[in-house]
PDB file of C-alpha atoms and ligand atoms in Angstrom:
ATOM      1  CA  UNK A 203     -20.201   8.794  -1.845  1.00  0.00           C
ATOM      2  CA  UNK A 204     -19.015   7.622   1.630  1.00  0.00           C
ATOM      3  CA  UNK A 205     -15.908   7.489   3.735  1.00  0.00           C
ATOM      4  CA  UNK A 206     -15.429   6.321   7.476  1.00  0.00           C
ATOM      5  CA  UNK A 207     -12.517   7.533   8.885  1.00  0.00           C
ATOM      6  CA  UNK A 208     -11.394   4.724  12.024  1.00  0.00           C
ATOM      7  CA  UNK A 209      -9.200   6.224  14.523  1.00  0.00           C
ATOM      8  CA  UNK A 210      -7.891   3.602  17.295  1.00  0.00           C
ATOM      9  CA  UNK A 211      -6.373   3.242  20.806  1.00  0.00           C
ATOM     10  CA  UNK A 212      -5.335   6.734  22.528  1.00  0.00           C
ATOM     11  CA  UNK A 213      -6.167   8.844  19.792  1.00  0.00           C
ATOM     12  CA  UNK A 214      -8.775  10.435  21.976  1.00  0.00           C
ATOM     13  CA  UNK A 215      -6.190  11.667  23.800  1.00  0.00           C
ATOM     14  CA  UNK A 216      -4.341  13.766  21.395  1.00  0.00           C
ATOM     15  CA  UNK A 217      -3.728  17.219  22.431  1.00  0.00           C
ATOM     16  CA  UNK A 218      -3.095  15.644  25.540  1.00  0.00           C
ATOM     17  CA  UNK A 219      -0.880  13.054  24.796  1.00  0.00           C
ATOM     18  CA  UNK A 220       3.216  13.027  23.930  1.00  0.00           C
ATOM     19  CA  UNK A 221       2.620  16.442  22.114  1.00  0.00           C
ATOM     20  CA  UNK A 222       6.610  16.357  21.046  1.00  0.00           C
ATOM     21  CA  UNK A 223       5.242  13.448  18.814  1.00  0.00           C
ATOM     22  CA  UNK A 224       1.542  13.980  18.009  1.00  0.00           C
ATOM     23  CA  UNK A 225       1.438  18.029  18.171  1.00  0.00           C
ATOM     24  CA  UNK A 226      -1.226  20.179  19.980  1.00  0.00           C
ATOM     25  CA  UNK A 227      -4.393  19.483  17.335  1.00  0.00           C
ATOM     26  CA  UNK A 228      -7.319  17.488  19.086  1.00  0.00           C
ATOM     27  CA  UNK A 229      -9.247  14.851  17.586  1.00  0.00           C
ATOM     28  CA  UNK A 230     -12.206  16.742  17.168  1.00  0.00           C
ATOM     29  CA  UNK A 231     -10.262  19.990  15.308  1.00  0.00           C
ATOM     30  CA  UNK A 232      -8.632  17.236  13.127  1.00  0.00           C
ATOM     31  CA  UNK A 233     -12.172  15.864  12.412  1.00  0.00           C
ATOM     32  CA  UNK A 234     -14.305  19.442  12.142  1.00  0.00           C
ATOM     33  CA  UNK A 235     -11.179  20.173   9.256  1.00  0.00           C
ATOM     34  CA  UNK A 236     -11.662  16.827   7.356  1.00  0.00           C
ATOM     35  CA  UNK A 237     -15.597  17.501   7.710  1.00  0.00           C
ATOM     36  CA  UNK A 238     -15.371  20.720   5.700  1.00  0.00           C
ATOM     37  CA  UNK A 239     -13.191  20.299   3.131  1.00  0.00           C
ATOM     38  CA  UNK A 240     -15.676  16.409   2.943  1.00  0.00           C
ATOM     39  CA  UNK A 241     -18.827  18.635   2.896  1.00  0.00           C
ATOM     40  CA  UNK A 242     -17.078  20.992   0.160  1.00  0.00           C
ATOM     41  CA  UNK A 243     -16.669  17.973  -1.883  1.00  0.00           C
ATOM     42  CA  UNK A 244     -20.511  16.268  -1.479  1.00  0.00           C
ATOM     43  CA  UNK A 245     -18.411  13.273   0.291  1.00  0.00           C
ATOM     44  CA  UNK A 246     -20.410  11.910   3.404  1.00  0.00           C
ATOM     45  CA  UNK A 247     -17.856  11.353   5.662  1.00  0.00           C
ATOM     46  CA  UNK A 248     -18.644   9.400   9.099  1.00  0.00           C
ATOM     47  CA  UNK A 249     -16.145   9.121  12.540  1.00  0.00           C
ATOM     48  CA  UNK A 250     -15.494   6.533  14.829  1.00  0.00           C
ATOM     49  CA  UNK A 251     -12.698   5.893  17.391  1.00  0.00           C
ATOM     50  CA  UNK A 252     -12.621   2.983  19.794  1.00  0.00           C
ATOM     51  CA  UNK A 253      -9.916   1.728  22.021  1.00  0.00           C
ATOM     52  CA  UNK A 254     -11.227  -1.792  21.624  1.00  0.00           C
ATOM     53  CA  UNK A 255     -10.180  -4.062  18.845  1.00  0.00           C
ATOM     54  CA  UNK A 256     -12.916  -5.742  18.541  1.00  0.00           C
ATOM     55  CA  UNK A 257     -15.259  -2.178  17.664  1.00  0.00           C
ATOM     56  CA  UNK A 258     -12.842  -0.942  15.509  1.00  0.00           C
ATOM     57  CA  UNK A 259     -12.737  -4.957  13.673  1.00  0.00           C
ATOM     58  CA  UNK A 260     -16.796  -4.497  13.902  1.00  0.00           C
ATOM     59  CA  UNK A 261     -16.738  -0.953  12.291  1.00  0.00           C
ATOM     60  CA  UNK A 262     -15.205  -2.007   9.939  1.00  0.00           C
ATOM     61  CA  UNK A 263     -17.196  -4.910   8.807  1.00  0.00           C
ATOM     62  CA  UNK A 264     -19.675  -2.502   8.918  1.00  0.00           C
ATOM     63  CA  UNK A 265     -18.631  -0.305   6.333  1.00  0.00           C
ATOM     64  CA  UNK A 266     -19.324  -2.933   3.982  1.00  0.00           C
ATOM     65  CA  UNK A 267     -22.281  -1.532   2.110  1.00  0.00           C
ATOM     66  CA  UNK A 268     -22.310   1.326   3.633  1.00  0.00           C
ATOM     67  CA  UNK A 269     -18.750   3.646   2.645  1.00  0.00           C
ATOM     68  CA  UNK A 270     -16.837   3.580  -0.527  1.00  0.00           C
ATOM     69  CA  UNK A 271     -13.787   3.889   1.243  1.00  0.00           C
ATOM     70  CA  UNK A 272     -12.232   3.825   4.625  1.00  0.00           C
ATOM     71  CA  UNK A 273      -9.493   6.415   5.980  1.00  0.00           C
ATOM     72  CA  UNK A 274      -8.213   4.956   9.677  1.00  0.00           C
ATOM     73  CA  UNK A 275      -5.149   4.962  12.052  1.00  0.00           C
ATOM     74  CA  UNK A 276      -4.971   1.641  14.106  1.00  0.00           C
ATOM     75  CA  UNK A 277      -2.484   3.172  16.043  1.00  0.00           C
ATOM     76  CA  UNK A 278      -0.791   1.118  18.409  1.00  0.00           C
ATOM     77  CA  UNK A 279      -3.281  -2.187  16.772  1.00  0.00           C
ATOM     78  CA  UNK A 280      -0.660  -1.665  13.354  1.00  0.00           C
ATOM     79  CA  UNK A 281       1.931  -3.346  15.134  1.00  0.00           C
ATOM     80  CA  UNK A 282      -0.151  -5.926  16.372  1.00  0.00           C
ATOM     81  CA  UNK A 283      -3.727  -7.016  14.656  1.00  0.00           C
ATOM     82  CA  UNK A 284      -3.818  -9.365  12.486  1.00  0.00           C
ATOM     83  CA  UNK A 285      -8.308  -9.110  13.129  1.00  0.00           C
ATOM     84  CA  UNK A 286      -7.812  -5.969  11.780  1.00  0.00           C
ATOM     85  CA  UNK A 287      -5.828  -6.543   8.510  1.00  0.00           C
ATOM     86  CA  UNK A 288      -8.328  -9.254   8.330  1.00  0.00           C
ATOM     87  CA  UNK A 289     -11.342  -7.437   8.584  1.00  0.00           C
ATOM     88  CA  UNK A 290      -9.546  -4.970   6.176  1.00  0.00           C
ATOM     89  CA  UNK A 291      -9.247  -7.556   3.605  1.00  0.00           C
ATOM     90  CA  UNK A 292     -12.678  -9.197   4.279  1.00  0.00           C
ATOM     91  CA  UNK A 293     -14.516  -5.873   2.928  1.00  0.00           C
ATOM     92  CA  UNK A 294     -11.951  -4.889   0.635  1.00  0.00           C
ATOM     93  CA  UNK A 295     -12.855  -1.145   0.584  1.00  0.00           C
ATOM     94  CA  UNK A 296     -10.463   1.375  -0.810  1.00  0.00           C
ATOM     95  CA  UNK A 297      -8.373   1.883   2.753  1.00  0.00           C
ATOM     96  CA  UNK A 298      -5.831   4.438   3.179  1.00  0.00           C
ATOM     97  CA  UNK A 299      -3.594   3.963   6.653  1.00  0.00           C
ATOM     98  CA  UNK A 300      -2.015   6.842   8.315  1.00  0.00           C
ATOM     99  CA  UNK A 301      -0.133   7.393  11.422  1.00  0.00           C
ATOM    100  CA  UNK A 302       0.617  10.922  12.878  1.00  0.00           C
ATOM    101  CA  UNK A 303       4.516  10.197  13.388  1.00  0.00           C
ATOM    102  CA  UNK A 304       6.819   9.089  11.281  1.00  0.00           C
ATOM    103  CA  UNK A 305       6.299   5.203  12.570  1.00  0.00           C
ATOM    104  CA  UNK A 306      10.044   4.418  10.313  1.00  0.00           C
ATOM    105  CA  UNK A 307      11.824   6.835  12.320  1.00  0.00           C
ATOM    106  CA  UNK A 308      10.986   5.693  16.176  1.00  0.00           C
ATOM    107  CA  UNK A 309      11.244   2.635  17.710  1.00  0.00           C
ATOM    108  CA  UNK A 310      11.760  -1.101  15.446  1.00  0.00           C
ATOM    109  CA  UNK A 311       8.177  -2.369  16.878  1.00  0.00           C
ATOM    110  CA  UNK A 312       6.977   0.355  15.566  1.00  0.00           C
ATOM    111  CA  UNK A 313       8.235  -0.044  11.769  1.00  0.00           C
ATOM    112  CA  UNK A 314       6.044  -3.164  11.007  1.00  0.00           C
ATOM    113  CA  UNK A 315       2.100  -2.841  10.050  1.00  0.00           C
ATOM    114  CA  UNK A 316       0.197  -5.253   9.894  1.00  0.00           C
ATOM    115  CA  UNK A 317      -2.383  -3.297   8.092  1.00  0.00           C
ATOM    116  CA  UNK A 318      -0.491  -1.898   5.498  1.00  0.00           C
ATOM    117  CA  UNK A 319      -0.260  -4.637   2.833  1.00  0.00           C
ATOM    118  CA  UNK A 320      -4.172  -4.457   2.949  1.00  0.00           C
ATOM    119  CA  UNK A 321      -4.495  -0.983   2.173  1.00  0.00           C
ATOM    120  CA  UNK A 322      -4.280   0.988  -0.283  1.00  0.00           C
ATOM    121  CA  UNK A 323      -1.324   3.326   1.032  1.00  0.00           C
ATOM    122  CA  UNK A 324      -0.190   4.691   3.287  1.00  0.00           C
ATOM    123  CA  UNK A 325       0.769   8.406   5.562  1.00  0.00           C
ATOM    124  CA  UNK A 326       3.690   8.703   7.777  1.00  0.00           C
ATOM    125  CA  UNK A 327       4.924  11.219   9.521  1.00  0.00           C
ATOM    126  CA  UNK A 328       3.464  14.531   8.596  1.00  0.00           C
ATOM    127  CA  UNK A 329       1.706  15.348  11.392  1.00  0.00           C
ATOM    128  CA  UNK A 330      -2.560  15.429  11.424  1.00  0.00           C
ATOM    129  CA  UNK A 331      -2.043  17.429   8.209  1.00  0.00           C
ATOM    130  CA  UNK A 332      -1.335  13.292   7.118  1.00  0.00           C
ATOM    131  CA  UNK A 333      -5.533  12.997   7.947  1.00  0.00           C
ATOM    132  CA  UNK A 334      -5.855  16.041   4.857  1.00  0.00           C
ATOM    133  CA  UNK A 335      -3.257  13.794   2.747  1.00  0.00           C
ATOM    134  CA  UNK A 336      -5.786  11.026   3.853  1.00  0.00           C
ATOM    135  CA  UNK A 337      -8.046  12.407   2.620  1.00  0.00           C
ATOM    136  CA  UNK A 338      -7.616  13.989  -0.699  1.00  0.00           C
ATOM    137  CA  UNK A 339      -6.232  10.639  -1.746  1.00  0.00           C
ATOM    138  CA  UNK A 340      -9.923   9.135  -1.163  1.00  0.00           C
ATOM    139  CA  UNK A 341     -10.852  11.640  -3.100  1.00  0.00           C
ATOM    140  CA  UNK A 342      -8.501  10.631  -6.251  1.00  0.00           C
ATOM    141  CA  UNK A 343      -9.520   6.784  -5.319  1.00  0.00           C
ATOM    142  CA  UNK A 344     -13.361   6.878  -5.436  1.00  0.00           C
ATOM    143  CA  UNK A 345     -13.009   9.656  -8.738  1.00  0.00           C
ATOM    144  CA  UNK A 346     -11.259   6.423 -10.286  1.00  0.00           C
ATOM    145  CA  UNK A 347     -13.806   3.903  -8.966  1.00  0.00           C
ATOM    146  CA  UNK A 348     -16.462   6.028 -10.181  1.00  0.00           C
ATOM    147  CA  UNK A 349     -14.828   6.340 -13.522  1.00  0.00           C
ATOM    148  CA  UNK A 350     -14.594   2.364 -13.926  1.00  0.00           C
ATOM    149  CA  UNK A 351     -18.136   1.927 -12.179  1.00  0.00           C
ATOM    150  CA  UNK A 352     -19.004   4.303 -15.719  1.00  0.00           C
ATOM    151  CA  UNK A 353     -17.222   2.754 -18.147  1.00  0.00           C
ATOM    152  CA  UNK A 354     -18.373  -0.476 -16.794  1.00  0.00           C
ATOM    153  CA  UNK A 355     -22.305   0.130 -17.425  1.00  0.00           C
ATOM    154  CA  UNK A 356     -21.292   2.082 -20.584  1.00  0.00           C
ATOM    155  CA  UNK A 357     -20.213  -1.106 -22.335  1.00  0.00           C
ATOM    156  CA  UNK A 358     -22.928  -3.105 -20.139  1.00  0.00           C
ATOM    157  CA  UNK A 359     -25.713  -1.018 -22.157  1.00  0.00           C
ATOM    158  CA  UNK A 360     -23.693  -1.186 -25.627  1.00  0.00           C
TER     159      UNK A 360
HETATM  160  C1  DQA B1417       0.774   6.781  15.337  1.00  0.00           C
HETATM  161  C2  DQA B1417       1.728   5.212  15.563  1.00  0.00           C
HETATM  162  C3  DQA B1417       1.598   4.527  16.406  1.00  0.00           C
HETATM  163  O1  DQA B1417       2.454   3.450  16.108  1.00  0.00           O
HETATM  164  C4  DQA B1417       0.868   4.533  17.562  1.00  0.00           C
HETATM  165  O2  DQA B1417       0.880   3.432  18.799  1.00  0.00           O
HETATM  166  C5  DQA B1417      -0.325   5.551  17.547  1.00  0.00           C
HETATM  167  C6  DQA B1417      -0.147   6.175  17.020  1.00  0.00           C
HETATM  168  C7  DQA B1417       0.861   7.394  14.785  1.00  0.00           C
HETATM  169  O3  DQA B1417      -0.788   8.009  14.828  1.00  0.00           O
HETATM  170  O4  DQA B1417       1.591   8.234  14.815  1.00  0.00           O
HETATM  171  O5  DQA B1417      -0.956   5.213  18.430  1.00  0.00           O
HETATM  172  O6  DQA B1417      -0.453   5.688  14.765  1.00  0.00           O
END
C-alpha cells in the first residue's frame, strides 16, 4: 500500500516560519520521521511540496491508480481552493487533512476549510505530531479498506 503526503505553500519554510505558531521542526525532519514509521509498517510513502495550486491539483490527480491514500496539508489553500477540493473529490481516495496549528483558534478566515468536507478526517492543532497522528489514522483506514476488499474477494469466489 502507498500513501502520498502533499504539503502546500510555505510549508517548505517550517523551522524558520512563525516558530511560535508552527514550531521549530523542519519539513525534512517531519518527513524523515514519517518515513521511518511507514517503513516499520511496510507502507510505501512519497512526499511532495508545492507553493502552486495547480501543481497540487496535478499531484492529487496523479495519485489515482498510484496511491491508496493521501495525507494533505493544503496550508493557505485550505481556506480558498475549490480546485484542490474538487481534485480530492475526483480521485475519491481516503484523505487525511493535517494542520500544524489549531485553525479554529486563529483568525476567522482560517476557520473554514474548503477541503475538509471531502477528506476522511482532519487533524488540527497538535503541532508537527499531527503528521504522525495522520499516518497512524491512514494506516487504520487502509487496513479497514484491505479487510473489506478481502471480504469482497471471498464472496465473489463463493
Ligand atoms: C496551516 C494553517 C493555515 O491556515 C496556514 O495558511 C498554513 C499552515 C497549518 O498547518 O496550521 O500555511 O495549514
